[in-house]
Tab-separated table of C-alpha atoms and ligand atoms in Angstrom:
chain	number	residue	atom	x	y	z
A	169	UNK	CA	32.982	-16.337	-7.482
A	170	UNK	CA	30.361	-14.337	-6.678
A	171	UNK	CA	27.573	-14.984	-9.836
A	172	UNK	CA	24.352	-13.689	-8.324
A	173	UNK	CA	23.557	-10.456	-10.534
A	174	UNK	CA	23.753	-7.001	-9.403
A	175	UNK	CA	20.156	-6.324	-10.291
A	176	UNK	CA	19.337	-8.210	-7.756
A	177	UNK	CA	21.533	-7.761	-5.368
A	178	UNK	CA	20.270	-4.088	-5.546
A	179	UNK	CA	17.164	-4.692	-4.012
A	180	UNK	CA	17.136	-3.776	-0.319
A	181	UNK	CA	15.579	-6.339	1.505
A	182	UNK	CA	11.888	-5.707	3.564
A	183	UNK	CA	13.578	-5.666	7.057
A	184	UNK	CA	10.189	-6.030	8.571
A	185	UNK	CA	9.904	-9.297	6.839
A	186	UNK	CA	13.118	-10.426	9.344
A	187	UNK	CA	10.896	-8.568	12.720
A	188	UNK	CA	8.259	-11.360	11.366
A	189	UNK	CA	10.121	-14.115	11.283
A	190	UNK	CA	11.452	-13.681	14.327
A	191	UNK	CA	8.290	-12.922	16.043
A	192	UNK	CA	7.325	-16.174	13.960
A	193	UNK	CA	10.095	-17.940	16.230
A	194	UNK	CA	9.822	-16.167	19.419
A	195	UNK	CA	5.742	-17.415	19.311
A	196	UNK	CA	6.721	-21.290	18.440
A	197	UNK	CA	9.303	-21.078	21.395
A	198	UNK	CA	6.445	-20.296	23.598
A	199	UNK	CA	6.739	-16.205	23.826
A	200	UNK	CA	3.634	-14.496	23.405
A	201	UNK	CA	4.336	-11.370	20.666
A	202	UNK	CA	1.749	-8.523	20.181
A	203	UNK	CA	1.981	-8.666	16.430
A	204	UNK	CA	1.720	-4.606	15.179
A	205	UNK	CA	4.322	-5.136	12.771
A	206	UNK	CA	2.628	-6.480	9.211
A	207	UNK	CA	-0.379	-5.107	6.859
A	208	UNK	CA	-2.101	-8.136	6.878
A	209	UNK	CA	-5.965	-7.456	7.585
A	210	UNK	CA	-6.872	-9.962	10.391
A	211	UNK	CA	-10.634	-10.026	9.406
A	212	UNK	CA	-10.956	-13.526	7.589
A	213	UNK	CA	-12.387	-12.314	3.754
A	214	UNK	CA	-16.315	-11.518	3.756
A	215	UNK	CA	-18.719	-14.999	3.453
A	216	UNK	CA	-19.730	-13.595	-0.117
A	217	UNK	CA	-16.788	-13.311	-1.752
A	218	UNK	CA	-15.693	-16.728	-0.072
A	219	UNK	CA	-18.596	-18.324	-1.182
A	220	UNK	CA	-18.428	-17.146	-4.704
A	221	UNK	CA	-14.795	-18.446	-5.219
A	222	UNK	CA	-16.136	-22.054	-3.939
A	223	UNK	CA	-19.260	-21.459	-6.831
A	224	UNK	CA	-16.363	-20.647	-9.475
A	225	UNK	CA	-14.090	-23.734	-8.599
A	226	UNK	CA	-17.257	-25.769	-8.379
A	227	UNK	CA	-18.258	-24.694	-11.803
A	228	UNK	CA	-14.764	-24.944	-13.076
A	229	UNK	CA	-13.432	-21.607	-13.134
A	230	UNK	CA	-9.771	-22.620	-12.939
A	231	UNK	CA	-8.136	-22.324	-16.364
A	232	UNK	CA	-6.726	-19.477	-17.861
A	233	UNK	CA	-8.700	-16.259	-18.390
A	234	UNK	CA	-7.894	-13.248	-21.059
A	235	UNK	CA	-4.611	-11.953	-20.185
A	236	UNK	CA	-6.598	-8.083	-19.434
A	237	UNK	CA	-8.987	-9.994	-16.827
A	238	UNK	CA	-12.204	-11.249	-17.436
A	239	UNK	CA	-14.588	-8.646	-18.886
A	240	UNK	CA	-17.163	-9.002	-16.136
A	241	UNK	CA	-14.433	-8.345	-13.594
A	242	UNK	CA	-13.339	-5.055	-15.712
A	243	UNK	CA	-16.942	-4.180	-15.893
A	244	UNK	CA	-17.166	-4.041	-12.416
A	245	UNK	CA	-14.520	-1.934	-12.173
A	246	UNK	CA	-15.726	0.631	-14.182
A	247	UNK	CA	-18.828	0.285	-11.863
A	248	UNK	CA	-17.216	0.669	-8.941
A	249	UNK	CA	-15.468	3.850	-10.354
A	250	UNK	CA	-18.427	5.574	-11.128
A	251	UNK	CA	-19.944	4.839	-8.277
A	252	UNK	CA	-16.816	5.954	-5.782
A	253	UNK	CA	-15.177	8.525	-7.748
A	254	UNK	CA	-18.064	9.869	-10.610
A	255	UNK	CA	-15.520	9.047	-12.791
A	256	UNK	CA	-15.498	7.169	-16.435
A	257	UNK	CA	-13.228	4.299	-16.574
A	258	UNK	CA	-13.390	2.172	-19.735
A	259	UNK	CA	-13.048	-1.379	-19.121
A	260	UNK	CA	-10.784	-1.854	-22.084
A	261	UNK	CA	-8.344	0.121	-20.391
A	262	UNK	CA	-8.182	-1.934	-17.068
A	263	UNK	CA	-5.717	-4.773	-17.016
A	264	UNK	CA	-6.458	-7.475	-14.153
A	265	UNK	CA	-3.329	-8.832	-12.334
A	266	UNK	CA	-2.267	-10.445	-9.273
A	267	UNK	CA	-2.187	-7.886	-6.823
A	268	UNK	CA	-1.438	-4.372	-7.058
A	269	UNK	CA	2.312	-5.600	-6.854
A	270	UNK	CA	2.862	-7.198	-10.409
A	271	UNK	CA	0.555	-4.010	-11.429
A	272	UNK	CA	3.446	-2.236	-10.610
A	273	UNK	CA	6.209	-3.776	-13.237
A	274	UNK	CA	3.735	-3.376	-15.361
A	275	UNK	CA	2.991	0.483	-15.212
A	276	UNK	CA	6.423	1.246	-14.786
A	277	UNK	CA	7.577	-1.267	-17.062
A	278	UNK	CA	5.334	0.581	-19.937
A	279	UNK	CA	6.548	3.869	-18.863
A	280	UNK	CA	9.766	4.264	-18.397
A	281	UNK	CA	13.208	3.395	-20.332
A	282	UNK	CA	16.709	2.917	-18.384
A	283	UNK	CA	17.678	6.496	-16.698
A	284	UNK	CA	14.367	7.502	-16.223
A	285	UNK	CA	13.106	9.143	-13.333
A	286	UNK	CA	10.350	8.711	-10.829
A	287	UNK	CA	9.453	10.834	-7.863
A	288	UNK	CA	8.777	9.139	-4.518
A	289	UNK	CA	7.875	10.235	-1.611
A	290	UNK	CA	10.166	9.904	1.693
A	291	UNK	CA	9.448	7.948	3.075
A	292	UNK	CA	6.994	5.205	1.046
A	293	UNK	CA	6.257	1.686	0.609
A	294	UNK	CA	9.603	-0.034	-0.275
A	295	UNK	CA	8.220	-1.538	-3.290
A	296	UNK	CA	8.262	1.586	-5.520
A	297	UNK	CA	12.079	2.311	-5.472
A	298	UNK	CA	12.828	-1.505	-6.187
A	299	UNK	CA	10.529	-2.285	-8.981
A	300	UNK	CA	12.216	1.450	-10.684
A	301	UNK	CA	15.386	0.536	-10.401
A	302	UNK	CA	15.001	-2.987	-10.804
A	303	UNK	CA	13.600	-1.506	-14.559
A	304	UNK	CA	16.306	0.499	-14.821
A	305	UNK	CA	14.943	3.920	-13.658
A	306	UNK	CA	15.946	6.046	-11.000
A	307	UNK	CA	13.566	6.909	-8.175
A	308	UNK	CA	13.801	10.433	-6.880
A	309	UNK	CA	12.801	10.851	-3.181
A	310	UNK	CA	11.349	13.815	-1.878
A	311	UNK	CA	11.016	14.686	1.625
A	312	UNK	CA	7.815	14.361	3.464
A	313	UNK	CA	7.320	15.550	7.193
A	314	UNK	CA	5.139	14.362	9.940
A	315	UNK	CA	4.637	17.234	10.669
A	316	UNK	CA	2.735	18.336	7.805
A	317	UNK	CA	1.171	15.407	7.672
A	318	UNK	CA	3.300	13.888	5.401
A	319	UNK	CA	2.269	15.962	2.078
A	320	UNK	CA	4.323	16.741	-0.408
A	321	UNK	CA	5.553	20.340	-0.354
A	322	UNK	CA	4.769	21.045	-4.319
A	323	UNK	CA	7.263	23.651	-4.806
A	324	UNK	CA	9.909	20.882	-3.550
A	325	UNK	CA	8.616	18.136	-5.996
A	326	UNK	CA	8.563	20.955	-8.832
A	327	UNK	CA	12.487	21.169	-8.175
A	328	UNK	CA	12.459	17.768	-8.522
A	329	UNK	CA	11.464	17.373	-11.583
A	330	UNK	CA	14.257	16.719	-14.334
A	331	UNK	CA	14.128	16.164	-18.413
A	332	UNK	CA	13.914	12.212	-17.505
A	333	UNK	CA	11.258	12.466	-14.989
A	334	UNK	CA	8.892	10.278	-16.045
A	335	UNK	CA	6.298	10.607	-12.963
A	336	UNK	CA	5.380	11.194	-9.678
A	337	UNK	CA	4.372	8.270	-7.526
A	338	UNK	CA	1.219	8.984	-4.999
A	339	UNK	CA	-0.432	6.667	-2.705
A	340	UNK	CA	-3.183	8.015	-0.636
A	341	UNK	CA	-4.080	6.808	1.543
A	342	UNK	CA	-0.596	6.054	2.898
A	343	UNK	CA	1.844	3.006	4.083
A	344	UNK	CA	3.572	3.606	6.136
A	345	UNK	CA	2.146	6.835	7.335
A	346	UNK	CA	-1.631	6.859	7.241
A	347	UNK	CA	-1.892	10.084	5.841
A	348	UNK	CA	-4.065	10.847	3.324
A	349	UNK	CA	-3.733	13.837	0.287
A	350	UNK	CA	-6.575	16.143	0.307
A	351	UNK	CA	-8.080	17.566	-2.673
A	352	UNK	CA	-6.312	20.573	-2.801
A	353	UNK	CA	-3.057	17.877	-3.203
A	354	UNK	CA	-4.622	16.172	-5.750
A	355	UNK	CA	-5.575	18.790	-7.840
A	356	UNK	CA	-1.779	21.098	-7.228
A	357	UNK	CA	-0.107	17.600	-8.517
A	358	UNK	CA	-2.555	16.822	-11.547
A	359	UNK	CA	-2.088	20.948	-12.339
A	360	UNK	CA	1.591	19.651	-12.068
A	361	UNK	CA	1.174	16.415	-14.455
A	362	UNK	CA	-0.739	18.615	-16.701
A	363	UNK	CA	1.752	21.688	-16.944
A	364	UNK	CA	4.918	19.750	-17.021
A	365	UNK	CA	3.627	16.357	-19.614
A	366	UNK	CA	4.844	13.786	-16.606
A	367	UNK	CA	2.238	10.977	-15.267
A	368	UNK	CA	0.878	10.580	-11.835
A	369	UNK	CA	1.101	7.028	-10.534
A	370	UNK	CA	-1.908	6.856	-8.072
A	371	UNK	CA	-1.380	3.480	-5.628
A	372	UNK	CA	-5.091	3.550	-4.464
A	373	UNK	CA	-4.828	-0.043	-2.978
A	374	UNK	CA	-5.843	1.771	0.389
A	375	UNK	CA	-8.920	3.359	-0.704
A	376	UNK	CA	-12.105	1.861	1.213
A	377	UNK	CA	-10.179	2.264	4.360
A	378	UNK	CA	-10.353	6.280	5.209
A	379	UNK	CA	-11.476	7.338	8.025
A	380	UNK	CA	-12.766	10.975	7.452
A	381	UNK	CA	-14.830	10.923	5.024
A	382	UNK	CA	-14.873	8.911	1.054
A	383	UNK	CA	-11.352	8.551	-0.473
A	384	UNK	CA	-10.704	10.527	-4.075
A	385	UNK	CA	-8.842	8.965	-6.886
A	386	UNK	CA	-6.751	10.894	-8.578
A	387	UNK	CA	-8.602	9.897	-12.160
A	388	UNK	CA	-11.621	12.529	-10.461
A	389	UNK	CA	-8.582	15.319	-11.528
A	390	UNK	CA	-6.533	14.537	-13.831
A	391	UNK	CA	-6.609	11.653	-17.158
A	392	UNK	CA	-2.855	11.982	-16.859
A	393	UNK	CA	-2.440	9.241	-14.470
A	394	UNK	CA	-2.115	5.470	-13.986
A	395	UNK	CA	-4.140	4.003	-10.923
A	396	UNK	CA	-3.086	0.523	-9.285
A	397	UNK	CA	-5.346	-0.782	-7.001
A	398	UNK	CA	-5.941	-3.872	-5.103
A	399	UNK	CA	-8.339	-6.385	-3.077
A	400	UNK	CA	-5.868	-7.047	-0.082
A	401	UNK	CA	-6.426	-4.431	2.051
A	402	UNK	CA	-9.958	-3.269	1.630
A	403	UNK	CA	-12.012	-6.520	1.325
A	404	UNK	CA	-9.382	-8.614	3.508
A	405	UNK	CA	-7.830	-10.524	0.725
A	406	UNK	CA	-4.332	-10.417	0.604
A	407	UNK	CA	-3.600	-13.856	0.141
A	408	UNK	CA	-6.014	-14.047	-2.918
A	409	UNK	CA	-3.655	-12.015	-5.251
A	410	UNK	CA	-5.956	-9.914	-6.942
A	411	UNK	CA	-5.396	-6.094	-8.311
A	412	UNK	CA	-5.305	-4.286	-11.430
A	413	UNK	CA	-4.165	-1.472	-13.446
A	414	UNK	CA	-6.452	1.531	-15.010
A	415	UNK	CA	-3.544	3.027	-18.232
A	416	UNK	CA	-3.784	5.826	-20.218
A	417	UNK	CA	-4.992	4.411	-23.674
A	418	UNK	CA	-1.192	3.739	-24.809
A	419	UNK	CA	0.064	1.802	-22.293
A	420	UNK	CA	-2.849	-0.055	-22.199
A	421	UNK	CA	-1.627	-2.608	-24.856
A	422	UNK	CA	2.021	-2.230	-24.309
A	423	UNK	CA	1.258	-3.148	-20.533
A	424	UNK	CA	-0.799	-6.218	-21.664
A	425	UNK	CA	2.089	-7.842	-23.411
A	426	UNK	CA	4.257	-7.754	-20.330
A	427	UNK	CA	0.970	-9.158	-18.361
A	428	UNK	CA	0.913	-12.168	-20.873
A	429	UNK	CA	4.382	-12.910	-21.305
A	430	UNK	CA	5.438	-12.906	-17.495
A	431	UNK	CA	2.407	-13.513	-15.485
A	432	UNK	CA	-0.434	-14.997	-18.489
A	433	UNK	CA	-3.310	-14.350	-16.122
A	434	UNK	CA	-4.675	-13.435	-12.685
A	435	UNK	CA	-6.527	-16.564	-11.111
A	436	UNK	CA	-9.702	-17.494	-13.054
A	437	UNK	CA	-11.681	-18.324	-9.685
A	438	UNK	CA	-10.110	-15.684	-7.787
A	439	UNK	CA	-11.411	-12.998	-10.751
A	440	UNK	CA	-14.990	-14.101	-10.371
A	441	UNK	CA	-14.729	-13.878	-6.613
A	442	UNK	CA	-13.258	-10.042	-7.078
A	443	UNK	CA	-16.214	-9.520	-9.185
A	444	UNK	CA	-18.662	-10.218	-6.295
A	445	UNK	CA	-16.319	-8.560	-4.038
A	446	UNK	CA	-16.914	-5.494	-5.580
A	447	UNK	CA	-20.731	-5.619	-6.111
A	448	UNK	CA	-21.754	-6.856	-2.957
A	449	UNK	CA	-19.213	-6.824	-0.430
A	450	UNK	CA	-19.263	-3.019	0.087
A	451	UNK	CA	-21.253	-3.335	3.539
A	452	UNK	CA	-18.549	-5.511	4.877
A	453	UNK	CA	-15.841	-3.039	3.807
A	454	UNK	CA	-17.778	-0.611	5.484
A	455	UNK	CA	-17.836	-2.659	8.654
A	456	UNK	CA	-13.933	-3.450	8.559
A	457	UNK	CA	-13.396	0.234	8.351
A	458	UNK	CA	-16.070	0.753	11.413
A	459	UNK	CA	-13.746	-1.591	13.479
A	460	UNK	CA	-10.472	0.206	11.804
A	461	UNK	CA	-11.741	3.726	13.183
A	462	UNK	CA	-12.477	2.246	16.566
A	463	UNK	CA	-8.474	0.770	16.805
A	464	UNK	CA	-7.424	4.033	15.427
A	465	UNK	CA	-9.353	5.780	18.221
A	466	UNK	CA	-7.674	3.736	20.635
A	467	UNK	CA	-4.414	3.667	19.316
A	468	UNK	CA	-3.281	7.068	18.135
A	469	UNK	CA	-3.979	8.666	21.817
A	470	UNK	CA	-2.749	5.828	23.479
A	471	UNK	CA	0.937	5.532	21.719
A	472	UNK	CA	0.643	9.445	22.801
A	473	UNK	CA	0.502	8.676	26.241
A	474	UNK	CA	3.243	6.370	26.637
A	475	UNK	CA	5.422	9.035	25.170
A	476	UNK	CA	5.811	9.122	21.025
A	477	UNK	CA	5.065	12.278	18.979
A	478	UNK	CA	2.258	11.483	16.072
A	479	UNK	CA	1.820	15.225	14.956
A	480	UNK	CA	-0.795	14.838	13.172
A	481	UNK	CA	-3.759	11.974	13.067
A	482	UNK	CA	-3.262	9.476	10.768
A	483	UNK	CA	-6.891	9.460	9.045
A	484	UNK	CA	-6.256	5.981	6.603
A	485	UNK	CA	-5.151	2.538	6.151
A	486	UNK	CA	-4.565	1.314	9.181
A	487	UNK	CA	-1.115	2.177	10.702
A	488	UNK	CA	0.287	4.592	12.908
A	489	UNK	CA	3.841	6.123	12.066
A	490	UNK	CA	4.823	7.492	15.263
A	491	UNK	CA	7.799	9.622	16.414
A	492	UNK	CA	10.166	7.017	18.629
A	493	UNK	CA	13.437	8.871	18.961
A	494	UNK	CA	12.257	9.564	23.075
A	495	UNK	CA	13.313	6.212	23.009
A	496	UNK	CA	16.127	5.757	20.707
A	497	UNK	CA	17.162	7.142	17.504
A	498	UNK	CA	18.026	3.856	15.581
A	499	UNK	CA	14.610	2.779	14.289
A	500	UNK	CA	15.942	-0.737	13.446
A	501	UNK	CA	17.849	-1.500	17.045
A	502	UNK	CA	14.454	0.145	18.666
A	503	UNK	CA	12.460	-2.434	16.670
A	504	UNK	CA	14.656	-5.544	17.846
A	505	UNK	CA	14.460	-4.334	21.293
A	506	UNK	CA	11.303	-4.230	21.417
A	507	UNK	CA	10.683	-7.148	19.907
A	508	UNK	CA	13.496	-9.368	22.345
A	509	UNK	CA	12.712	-7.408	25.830
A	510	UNK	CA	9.044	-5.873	25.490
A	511	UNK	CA	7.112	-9.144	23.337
A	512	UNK	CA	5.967	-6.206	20.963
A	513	UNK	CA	6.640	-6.392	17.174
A	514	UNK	CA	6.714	-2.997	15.290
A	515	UNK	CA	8.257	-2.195	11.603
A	516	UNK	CA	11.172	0.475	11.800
A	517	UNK	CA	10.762	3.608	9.994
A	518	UNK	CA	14.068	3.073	8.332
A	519	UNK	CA	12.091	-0.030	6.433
A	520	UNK	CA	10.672	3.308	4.718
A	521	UNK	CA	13.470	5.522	3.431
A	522	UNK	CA	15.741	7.619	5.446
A	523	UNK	CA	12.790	10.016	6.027
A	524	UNK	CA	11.415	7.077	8.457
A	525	UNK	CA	13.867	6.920	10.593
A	526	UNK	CA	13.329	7.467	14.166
A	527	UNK	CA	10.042	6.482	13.731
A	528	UNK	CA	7.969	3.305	14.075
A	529	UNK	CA	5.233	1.843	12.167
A	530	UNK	CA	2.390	0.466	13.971
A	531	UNK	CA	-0.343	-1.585	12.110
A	532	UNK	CA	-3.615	-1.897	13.554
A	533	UNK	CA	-4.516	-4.986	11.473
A	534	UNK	CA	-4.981	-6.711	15.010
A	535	UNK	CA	-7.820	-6.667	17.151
A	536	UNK	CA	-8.540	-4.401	20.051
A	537	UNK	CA	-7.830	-6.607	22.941
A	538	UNK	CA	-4.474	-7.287	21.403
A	539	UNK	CA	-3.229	-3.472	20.521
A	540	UNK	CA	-4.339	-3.251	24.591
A	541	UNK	CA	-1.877	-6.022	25.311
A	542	UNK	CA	0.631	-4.105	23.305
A	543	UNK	CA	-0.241	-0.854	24.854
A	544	UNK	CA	0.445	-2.354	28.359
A	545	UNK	CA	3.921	-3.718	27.546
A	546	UNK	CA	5.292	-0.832	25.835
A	547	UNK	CA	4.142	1.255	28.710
A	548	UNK	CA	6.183	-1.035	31.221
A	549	UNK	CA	9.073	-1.255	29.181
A	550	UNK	CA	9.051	2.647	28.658
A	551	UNK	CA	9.303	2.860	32.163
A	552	UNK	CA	12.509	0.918	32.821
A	553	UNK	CA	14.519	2.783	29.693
B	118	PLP	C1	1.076	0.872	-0.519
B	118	PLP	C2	0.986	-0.554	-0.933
B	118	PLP	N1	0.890	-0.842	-2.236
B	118	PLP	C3	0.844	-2.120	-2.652
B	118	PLP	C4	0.902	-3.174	-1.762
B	118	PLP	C5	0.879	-4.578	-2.299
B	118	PLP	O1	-0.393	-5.056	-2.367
B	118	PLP	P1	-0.857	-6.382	-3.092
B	118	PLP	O2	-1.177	-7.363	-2.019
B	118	PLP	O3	-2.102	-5.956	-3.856
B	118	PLP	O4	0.209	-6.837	-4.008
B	118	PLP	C6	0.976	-2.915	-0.398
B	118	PLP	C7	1.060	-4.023	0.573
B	118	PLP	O5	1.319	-3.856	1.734
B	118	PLP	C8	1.027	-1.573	0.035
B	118	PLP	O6	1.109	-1.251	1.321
């Protein structure tokens, strides 16, 4: 008998977590795989923040902190918040947790009851319609085109919008596309939040990592909106497990239960570490990105050039989401094929929603030399499809 509930078995599995372990065994049977396929910075963490992790464990940092984060570590956030955005954040209404992910069961666990809705974009990260429905809600995807860089059209997320919609989930800049909102977005969707009495769910986890010019949180237009944010991406840490969540004043508490019941705390040394990370590590971020906009340069023009469509620049996070179908219209055969005959490992679009289909996602978490590499083989193999 089949026992294993259907909560879970509702989850769709992360195919590009299968394109990684098989590039995993292709490389220990000897193959040599251009790895393009996972958001894993390949910059080791900045000396600083490393250093002041080994200070906290030294000086015995390692038992449990207040379940909201420790208040220098929430004071820093505020900081950094006025300093980025010119925006006040109070600290009490920052909750510290491991990563932006378990920031995400708790923002939609405080907001939404079974049969709720949240808007999505198609496609988006593949996190956001599991954690809704594995709450109970019901995400709501709304179609977003490459060729308009991936914005929402607002008078198609207006008709969206139902008595249960609870909110409208953003993340700017964007996995898998790279795009980015511009103001003008920003400010039609808050008008939206504000007008209609739903949220906006910001996922700035990318923000530090934009390539034309400083990346704006949603909190600079709207108070109706939850941010999540993270340490993985811009200050190389993704193995650190450190985010947090910034909740309007009543989910603040609600969301703090959950965080102490199911998770107690985020790792003492790791908070004082993500303290320094954000006081003095901003030079380093800024030098990551430097070396991000010089892949990008590389990249985007040179997945042109061997044939894909990438209608408009992607301008953040680093990935490309290009246009395959010239080679095959199966994102998720393309993928393996590329993987088996051309040593290259990609993410299929499909991993994204049915709106990524046909495409590919290339991350530029790798160095220069190596995107080359990958350049070079997908050329060849182009040339014998
Ligand atoms: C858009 C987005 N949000 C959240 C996450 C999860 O980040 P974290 O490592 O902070 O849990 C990722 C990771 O790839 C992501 O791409």
């Amino acid at each position: 008998m089949d026992e294993v509930s259907r909560r879970a078995k509702a989850i769709r599995p992360f195919v590009v977590m299968d394109v990684v372990a098989r590039a995993k065994e292709l490389t220990a049977a000897g193959r040599d795989i251009v790895r393009m396929e996972i958001g894993d910075p390949d910059f080791s963490t900045p000396d600083v923040i490393r250093r002041a992790a080994e200070a906290a464990m030294e000086a015995g940092d390692t038992g449990y902190t207040q379940s909201a984060g420790l208040p220098d570590l929430r004071d820093a956030i505020r900081d950094h918040y006025a300093a980025a955005y010119g925006v006040t954040v109070d600290p009490e209404d920052v909750i510290v947790t491991q990563g932006t992910s378990p920031a995400m069961l708790l923002l939609f666990g405080a907001l939404m009851d079974p049969g709720d809705e949240v808007i999505i974009s198609d496609p988006c990260y593949p996190a956001y319609s599991n954690y809704i429905s594995f709450l109970g809600g019901v995400p709501v995807p709304v179609r977003v085109r490459a060729e308009e860089g991936f914005r929402f059209r607002m008078s198609e997320v207006r008709d969206a919008i139902t008595p249960r919609t609870k909110a409208i989930m953003i993340n700017s800049p964007a996995n898998p596309m790279g795009a980015v909102l511009g103001p003008e977005d920003l400010a039609a969707l808050a008008a939206l939040a504000e007008e209609t009495g739903i949220w906006i769910a910001s996922d700035e986890i990318y923000h530090g990592l934009q390539f034309d010019g400083p990346s704006r949180s949603i909190l600079e237009f709207t108070d109706r909106a939850f941010v999540l944010n993270g340490f993985s991406k811009a200050y190389a840490m993704t193995g650190w497990r450190l985010g947090y969540l910034i909740a309007p004043r009543q989910f603040v508490r609600p969301a703090e239960i959950i965080q102490q019941n199911f998770f107690l705390c985020a790792n003492h040394f790791v908070q004082v570490a993500g303290t320094v990370a954000l006081l003095e590590a901003q030079g380093d971020v800024a030098r990551m990105r430097a070396e991000y906009d010089a892949r990008r340069r590389y990249l985007v023009p040179a997945l042109r050039e061997v044939g894909l469509t990438i209608a408009v620049e992607p301008t953040g996070a680093f990935y490309v989401f290009a246009d395959a179908r010239c080679w095959g219209s199966d994102s998720l055969a393309l993928s393996g094929r590329l993987l088996e005959e051309a040593g290259v490992a990609v993410a299929p679009g499909i991993d994204f929603g049915p709106g990524g289909e046909g495409f590919l996602r290339f991350s530029y978490a790798t160095s220069l030399d190596r995107l080359q590499e990958g350049v070079r083989r997908l050329r060849s193999w182009s040339q014998g499809v």
